């Protein structure tokens, strides 16, 4: 037992770098095989305490340095600019069109609605054959939407200019999972869709043929969310699941290239920082967290004692300075990503916020809720 | 589940004898009101113990906990929190939502029936309860004798209880049903996300029948729930925690500062944010083939910005043509396009790209390192979407390190950057009368362009009529 303690401490010390640790001396002393377990235990307790102290010091110094260099944000006045009413039950998911004003949303009652959020007009409506449509996405061209949920599938509906045309007739089944569809996203083309499912996998599909191009295995439980890397050449995406893990995947090979497990409960939402060098997550453990992909570790936790309900969805403002989080306590908390503080709390929804996305040009964000409505705010 | 534990932990703290909310018995007219605390007691406690800056937030949190049924107003079916002298009582742990209750309609029927047998004014059925009872009587017509007997038996047991104890228990039982059969119009907080419910369903944990169990399980004083034992971190975990001492480098490498001017939440877009002003000019400018100065400036941040913007691609291509190296960009664009095609089209497209850019004697031959070239030659024999991945990456790096920086320094780019602001000349074209009409009818405050603060919520249709000419298109 004591051997294990010795090795891990040594491992830690070699990675501590230039930090001046008095622990170095303590751990370097040789441990006699005849020493009792009790004595070793008390030594390890003392070392643990020292570790905590040093960790706290380092953490505070770095955080302090970074926060100092950054200008504080002013007061925010964010108001609801549009309220979209029309769903008959909980809104579960929404996505923006690249034209920055249209939105697709899906609901527990099986309806998928396409809105011009700017005028609040409904432009298309589709009734799915299942309830709980948990995922929906707008195609990059703006000419189609994808959706799915309890039917375990992801289907694509081309959007017709003729309002009278029955969209359901042109429906195309693309993805097939063995459990509910939790999220879907087009890649930067109308021709490929990335999906995540309660069956614990993610998959990339060719829309035209329905062919499975690549599957991604690695989560130990339901996968709840995914997000594609924003780069023009990016071939990676991140997923979050009920196994508390956030995994980064290579789309070409299907390999999991990075994995993060610091959350204490289900990860409901993941979103890349705009530069692609990091991503944020929202979880049932009532925290949002930020992960640095190059440093390969968690770098920030956004939490407050008064926030005790899960975060269901997160997204960044265009510059990455703000992180918007929709929560199960009906509120939206706005975080200063750099300083780690909360800059605003937004009320208005009358039930859980289930989905939240910033518009493609960052001019507004839209939240969907179990109160049947969507709100666009700036 | 973690979420339930956090709320339960908070309730346990609120009920702590020393540091929790003080519970008292209040003398009222001819009787006593046992075991209560006021709404403002709750709000004050939350503000103090959770270091909440704003009372509104504390009120909201308290309202949620009431809606979940951990404490309740003693004189109201509607479970909400008021920051005043209204009296509240704690729910008994037996009825806590964290026990995963799914009470049956037969239980609700027994409960409502029992209520009609009690002769107290305060226990009279509300309208919605009377309606529910009538509906249940129809639904359970055949079982009704059995339900009635159950209700009678319970009423008998209740009568034997101490008066004070009865008051408390009755209120707690009513609050339980307020959660599971809420007043019409109130949120049903027992609804669960279906993604989680299928994992939560533990037949041993879910309690279905309230009254199938013996009555004396209900205790009359709220008991302290022991906090879950904190898991001691292992040495390995501590070591990892120290490692996760943060690298904030990516946060300070300037991306956020660079884009702050383009973030509509941090800097007002020029001329205005369409969602606030109802004016889509900003979007039209961004989509225009004639890029604004700010768009051109953005191309200078990183090559991806040039590649993302169609006008940027056009300018970059023009520049490369002048340098006789446009085949690089055209190859890169062709490979991007290849990855966007349906899988069926991929093999033929791969051949086309190979012939155009890489085959011996190709018309637009590109220069890649020999390793990439060999790999690509192999890939083309069994063509997939990623056949040109290595070559594309090589070309991307080449453009980024070489052509792109020359493009940004080129006179063509610099001229675009210095060009007079398009949006400025744009607005001058409108006559002053047009501007006047627009501002008067839309109630807009002319100098700032912000709408006067009237209705913020729009539902279904535009709430005012705007007399607008379509914005004149830039040449």
mmCIF file of C-alpha atoms in Angstrom, chain B residues 254-459:
data_model
loop_
_atom_site.group_PDB
_atom_site.id
_atom_site.type_symbol
_atom_site.label_atom_id
_atom_site.label_comp_id
_atom_site.label_asym_id
_atom_site.label_seq_id
_atom_site.Cartn_x
_atom_site.Cartn_y
_atom_site.Cartn_z
ATOM 1 C CA UNK B 254 -6.658 37.308 -27.402
ATOM 2 C CA UNK B 255 -9.525 35.669 -29.266
ATOM 3 C CA UNK B 256 -12.189 37.129 -27.012
ATOM 4 C CA UNK B 257 -10.631 40.601 -27.066
ATOM 5 C CA UNK B 258 -10.245 40.492 -30.824
ATOM 6 C CA UNK B 259 -13.858 39.588 -31.409
ATOM 7 C CA UNK B 260 -15.332 41.767 -28.665
ATOM 8 C CA UNK B 261 -16.104 44.480 -31.230
ATOM 9 C CA UNK B 262 -18.038 41.946 -33.285
ATOM 10 C CA UNK B 263 -20.005 40.496 -30.400
ATOM 11 C CA UNK B 264 -23.467 42.111 -30.470
ATOM 12 C CA UNK B 265 -23.784 41.515 -26.722
ATOM 13 C CA UNK B 266 -20.675 43.618 -26.098
ATOM 14 C CA UNK B 267 -20.737 46.203 -28.905
ATOM 15 C CA UNK B 268 -23.800 47.497 -30.677
ATOM 16 C CA UNK B 269 -23.846 46.357 -34.305
ATOM 17 C CA UNK B 270 -23.708 49.058 -36.967
ATOM 18 C CA UNK B 271 -26.273 50.469 -37.668
ATOM 19 C CA UNK B 272 -28.367 48.557 -35.131
ATOM 20 C CA UNK B 273 -29.250 45.162 -33.767
ATOM 21 C CA UNK B 274 -32.208 44.001 -35.887
ATOM 22 C CA UNK B 275 -33.900 42.317 -32.928
ATOM 23 C CA UNK B 276 -34.013 45.581 -31.030
ATOM 24 C CA UNK B 277 -34.635 48.088 -33.813
ATOM 25 C CA UNK B 278 -36.717 45.884 -36.155
ATOM 26 C CA UNK B 279 -34.380 47.102 -38.888
ATOM 27 C CA UNK B 280 -32.667 44.423 -40.973
ATOM 28 C CA UNK B 281 -30.002 46.698 -42.457
ATOM 29 C CA UNK B 282 -27.265 45.026 -40.447
ATOM 30 C CA UNK B 283 -28.119 41.649 -41.979
ATOM 31 C CA UNK B 284 -28.277 43.079 -45.467
ATOM 32 C CA UNK B 285 -24.833 44.615 -45.077
ATOM 33 C CA UNK B 286 -23.361 41.354 -43.828
ATOM 34 C CA UNK B 287 -24.810 39.442 -46.770
ATOM 35 C CA UNK B 288 -23.889 42.018 -49.365
ATOM 36 C CA UNK B 289 -21.335 41.231 -52.074
ATOM 37 C CA UNK B 290 -19.758 44.562 -51.235
ATOM 38 C CA UNK B 291 -18.115 43.927 -47.893
ATOM 39 C CA UNK B 292 -18.152 46.582 -45.187
ATOM 40 C CA UNK B 293 -14.944 47.821 -43.668
ATOM 41 C CA UNK B 294 -15.540 45.838 -40.492
ATOM 42 C CA UNK B 295 -16.001 42.650 -42.492
ATOM 43 C CA UNK B 296 -12.751 43.302 -44.347
ATOM 44 C CA UNK B 297 -10.992 43.979 -41.054
ATOM 45 C CA UNK B 298 -12.149 40.604 -39.767
ATOM 46 C CA UNK B 299 -10.439 38.810 -42.664
ATOM 47 C CA UNK B 300 -7.182 39.988 -41.144
ATOM 48 C CA UNK B 301 -7.747 38.054 -37.907
ATOM 49 C CA UNK B 302 -7.193 34.580 -39.277
ATOM 50 C CA UNK B 303 -7.356 32.780 -42.583
ATOM 51 C CA UNK B 304 -10.550 30.955 -41.641
ATOM 52 C CA UNK B 305 -12.367 34.304 -41.684
ATOM 53 C CA UNK B 306 -11.368 34.815 -45.330
ATOM 54 C CA UNK B 307 -12.423 31.293 -46.204
ATOM 55 C CA UNK B 308 -15.777 31.643 -44.424
ATOM 56 C CA UNK B 309 -16.842 34.858 -46.162
ATOM 57 C CA UNK B 310 -17.775 34.451 -49.878
ATOM 58 C CA UNK B 311 -16.505 37.955 -50.609
ATOM 59 C CA UNK B 312 -13.296 37.112 -48.776
ATOM 60 C CA UNK B 313 -12.796 33.947 -50.792
ATOM 61 C CA UNK B 314 -13.318 35.937 -53.959
ATOM 62 C CA UNK B 315 -10.712 38.543 -53.016
ATOM 63 C CA UNK B 316 -8.233 35.930 -51.850
ATOM 64 C CA UNK B 317 -8.659 34.005 -55.090
ATOM 65 C CA UNK B 318 -8.117 37.154 -57.126
ATOM 66 C CA UNK B 319 -4.939 37.849 -55.218
ATOM 67 C CA UNK B 320 -3.659 34.316 -55.671
ATOM 68 C CA UNK B 321 -4.381 34.495 -59.379
ATOM 69 C CA UNK B 322 -2.165 37.542 -59.557
ATOM 70 C CA UNK B 323 0.545 35.441 -57.947
ATOM 71 C CA UNK B 324 -0.138 32.425 -60.154
ATOM 72 C CA UNK B 325 -0.874 30.229 -57.143
ATOM 73 C CA UNK B 326 -4.659 30.078 -57.234
ATOM 74 C CA UNK B 327 -4.608 26.327 -57.764
ATOM 75 C CA UNK B 328 -3.932 25.910 -54.031
ATOM 76 C CA UNK B 329 -7.123 27.611 -52.984
ATOM 77 C CA UNK B 330 -9.105 25.992 -55.757
ATOM 78 C CA UNK B 331 -7.857 22.579 -54.649
ATOM 79 C CA UNK B 332 -8.749 23.325 -51.029
ATOM 80 C CA UNK B 333 -12.234 24.470 -52.011
ATOM 81 C CA UNK B 334 -12.745 21.439 -54.242
ATOM 82 C CA UNK B 335 -11.859 19.055 -51.405
ATOM 83 C CA UNK B 336 -14.209 20.889 -49.028
ATOM 84 C CA UNK B 337 -16.940 20.525 -51.607
ATOM 85 C CA UNK B 338 -16.129 16.831 -52.042
ATOM 86 C CA UNK B 339 -16.802 16.221 -48.360
ATOM 87 C CA UNK B 340 -20.192 17.879 -48.720
ATOM 88 C CA UNK B 341 -21.411 15.628 -51.506
ATOM 89 C CA UNK B 342 -23.551 12.513 -51.062
ATOM 90 C CA UNK B 343 -21.428 9.403 -50.699
ATOM 91 C CA UNK B 344 -22.622 8.138 -54.063
ATOM 92 C CA UNK B 345 -20.878 10.997 -55.884
ATOM 93 C CA UNK B 346 -17.588 10.682 -54.064
ATOM 94 C CA UNK B 347 -15.655 8.197 -56.259
ATOM 95 C CA UNK B 348 -16.141 10.130 -59.489
ATOM 96 C CA UNK B 349 -15.446 13.460 -57.833
ATOM 97 C CA UNK B 350 -12.224 12.109 -56.352
ATOM 98 C CA UNK B 351 -11.071 11.149 -59.834
ATOM 99 C CA UNK B 352 -11.911 14.592 -61.163
ATOM 100 C CA UNK B 353 -9.934 16.313 -58.419
ATOM 101 C CA UNK B 354 -7.016 13.956 -58.892
ATOM 102 C CA UNK B 355 -6.922 14.638 -62.621
ATOM 103 C CA UNK B 356 -7.171 18.408 -62.204
ATOM 104 C CA UNK B 357 -4.684 18.944 -59.396
ATOM 105 C CA UNK B 358 -2.431 15.973 -58.721
ATOM 106 C CA UNK B 359 -2.091 13.577 -61.598
ATOM 107 C CA UNK B 360 1.092 13.767 -63.651
ATOM 108 C CA UNK B 361 0.553 16.583 -66.132
ATOM 109 C CA UNK B 362 -2.380 18.010 -64.163
ATOM 110 C CA UNK B 363 -3.586 21.388 -65.524
ATOM 111 C CA UNK B 364 -3.666 22.969 -62.043
ATOM 112 C CA UNK B 365 -0.820 21.050 -60.465
ATOM 113 C CA UNK B 366 -0.317 21.699 -56.760
ATOM 114 C CA UNK B 367 2.848 21.148 -54.786
ATOM 115 C CA UNK B 368 2.582 18.732 -51.915
ATOM 116 C CA UNK B 369 5.325 16.984 -49.959
ATOM 117 C CA UNK B 370 6.204 13.527 -51.228
ATOM 118 C CA UNK B 371 4.769 11.751 -48.195
ATOM 119 C CA UNK B 372 1.337 13.285 -48.696
ATOM 120 C CA UNK B 373 1.554 12.669 -52.397
ATOM 121 C CA UNK B 374 2.282 8.959 -51.953
ATOM 122 C CA UNK B 375 -0.488 8.575 -49.407
ATOM 123 C CA UNK B 376 -2.959 10.359 -51.685
ATOM 124 C CA UNK B 377 -1.966 8.161 -54.635
ATOM 125 C CA UNK B 378 -2.877 5.146 -52.522
ATOM 126 C CA UNK B 379 -6.128 6.674 -51.288
ATOM 127 C CA UNK B 380 -7.334 7.485 -54.767
ATOM 128 C CA UNK B 381 -7.279 3.801 -55.635
ATOM 129 C CA UNK B 382 -10.023 3.200 -53.052
ATOM 130 C CA UNK B 383 -11.604 6.634 -52.975
ATOM 131 C CA UNK B 384 -13.367 7.867 -49.868
ATOM 132 C CA UNK B 385 -14.382 11.295 -48.547
ATOM 133 C CA UNK B 386 -11.033 11.721 -46.865
ATOM 134 C CA UNK B 387 -8.880 10.687 -49.843
ATOM 135 C CA UNK B 388 -7.218 14.095 -50.004
ATOM 136 C CA UNK B 389 -7.056 14.813 -46.282
ATOM 137 C CA UNK B 390 -3.266 14.845 -45.979
ATOM 138 C CA UNK B 391 -2.791 16.876 -49.135
ATOM 139 C CA UNK B 392 -5.488 19.330 -48.088
ATOM 140 C CA UNK B 393 -3.893 19.835 -44.706
ATOM 141 C CA UNK B 394 -0.513 20.470 -46.310
ATOM 142 C CA UNK B 395 -1.987 23.019 -48.720
ATOM 143 C CA UNK B 396 -3.934 24.706 -45.899
ATOM 144 C CA UNK B 397 -0.749 25.167 -43.868
ATOM 145 C CA UNK B 398 1.051 26.446 -46.935
ATOM 146 C CA UNK B 399 -1.596 29.061 -47.663
ATOM 147 C CA UNK B 400 -1.770 30.073 -44.015
ATOM 148 C CA UNK B 401 1.936 30.541 -43.503
ATOM 149 C CA UNK B 402 2.685 31.979 -46.923
ATOM 150 C CA UNK B 403 -0.032 33.302 -49.225
ATOM 151 C CA UNK B 404 -2.398 34.515 -46.531
ATOM 152 C CA UNK B 405 0.076 36.842 -44.837
ATOM 153 C CA UNK B 406 1.020 38.305 -48.223
ATOM 154 C CA UNK B 407 -2.639 38.772 -49.052
ATOM 155 C CA UNK B 408 -3.196 40.767 -45.870
ATOM 156 C CA UNK B 409 -0.199 42.966 -46.699
ATOM 157 C CA UNK B 410 -1.212 43.327 -50.337
ATOM 158 C CA UNK B 411 -2.310 46.692 -51.711
ATOM 159 C CA UNK B 412 -5.591 45.174 -52.879
ATOM 160 C CA UNK B 413 -6.512 44.193 -49.344
ATOM 161 C CA UNK B 414 -5.219 47.370 -47.763
ATOM 162 C CA UNK B 415 -7.290 49.462 -50.154
ATOM 163 C CA UNK B 416 -10.425 47.575 -49.212
ATOM 164 C CA UNK B 417 -9.577 48.076 -45.577
ATOM 165 C CA UNK B 418 -9.103 51.835 -45.915
ATOM 166 C CA UNK B 419 -12.197 52.255 -48.085
ATOM 167 C CA UNK B 420 -14.867 54.684 -46.953
ATOM 168 C CA UNK B 421 -17.478 53.061 -44.673
ATOM 169 C CA UNK B 422 -20.239 51.719 -46.911
ATOM 170 C CA UNK B 423 -22.886 52.041 -44.216
ATOM 171 C CA UNK B 424 -22.233 55.759 -43.941
ATOM 172 C CA UNK B 425 -23.005 56.494 -47.570
ATOM 173 C CA UNK B 426 -25.855 54.053 -47.348
ATOM 174 C CA UNK B 427 -27.837 56.059 -44.851
ATOM 175 C CA UNK B 428 -27.297 59.396 -46.590
ATOM 176 C CA UNK B 429 -29.356 58.220 -49.486
ATOM 177 C CA UNK B 430 -32.570 58.236 -47.509
ATOM 178 C CA UNK B 431 -34.428 61.517 -47.710
ATOM 179 C CA UNK B 432 -34.994 63.331 -44.471
ATOM 180 C CA UNK B 433 -38.749 62.909 -44.925
ATOM 181 C CA UNK B 434 -38.396 59.136 -45.107
ATOM 182 C CA UNK B 435 -36.370 59.189 -41.932
ATOM 183 C CA UNK B 436 -38.946 61.388 -40.230
ATOM 184 C CA UNK B 437 -41.916 59.171 -41.120
ATOM 185 C CA UNK B 438 -40.093 56.054 -40.053
ATOM 186 C CA UNK B 439 -39.165 57.448 -36.676
ATOM 187 C CA UNK B 440 -42.541 58.950 -35.876
ATOM 188 C CA UNK B 441 -44.625 55.912 -36.783
ATOM 189 C CA UNK B 442 -42.402 53.340 -35.130
ATOM 190 C CA UNK B 443 -41.978 55.305 -31.951
ATOM 191 C CA UNK B 444 -38.256 55.064 -32.304
ATOM 192 C CA UNK B 445 -36.013 57.430 -30.443
ATOM 193 C CA UNK B 446 -34.036 58.879 -33.382
ATOM 194 C CA UNK B 447 -30.557 59.529 -31.929
ATOM 195 C CA UNK B 448 -29.841 56.089 -30.428
ATOM 196 C CA UNK B 449 -31.970 54.022 -32.762
ATOM 197 C CA UNK B 450 -33.420 52.102 -29.825
ATOM 198 C CA UNK B 451 -37.094 51.453 -29.540
ATOM 199 C CA UNK B 452 -38.912 53.314 -26.810
ATOM 200 C CA UNK B 453 -39.646 50.842 -24.073
ATOM 201 C CA UNK B 454 -43.201 49.784 -24.729
ATOM 202 C CA UNK B 455 -44.177 46.221 -25.370
ATOM 203 C CA UNK B 456 -41.284 43.818 -25.196
ATOM 204 C CA UNK B 457 -43.331 40.759 -25.814
ATOM 205 C CA UNK B 458 -44.727 40.048 -29.219
ATOM 206 C CA UNK B 459 -47.059 37.172 -29.716
#
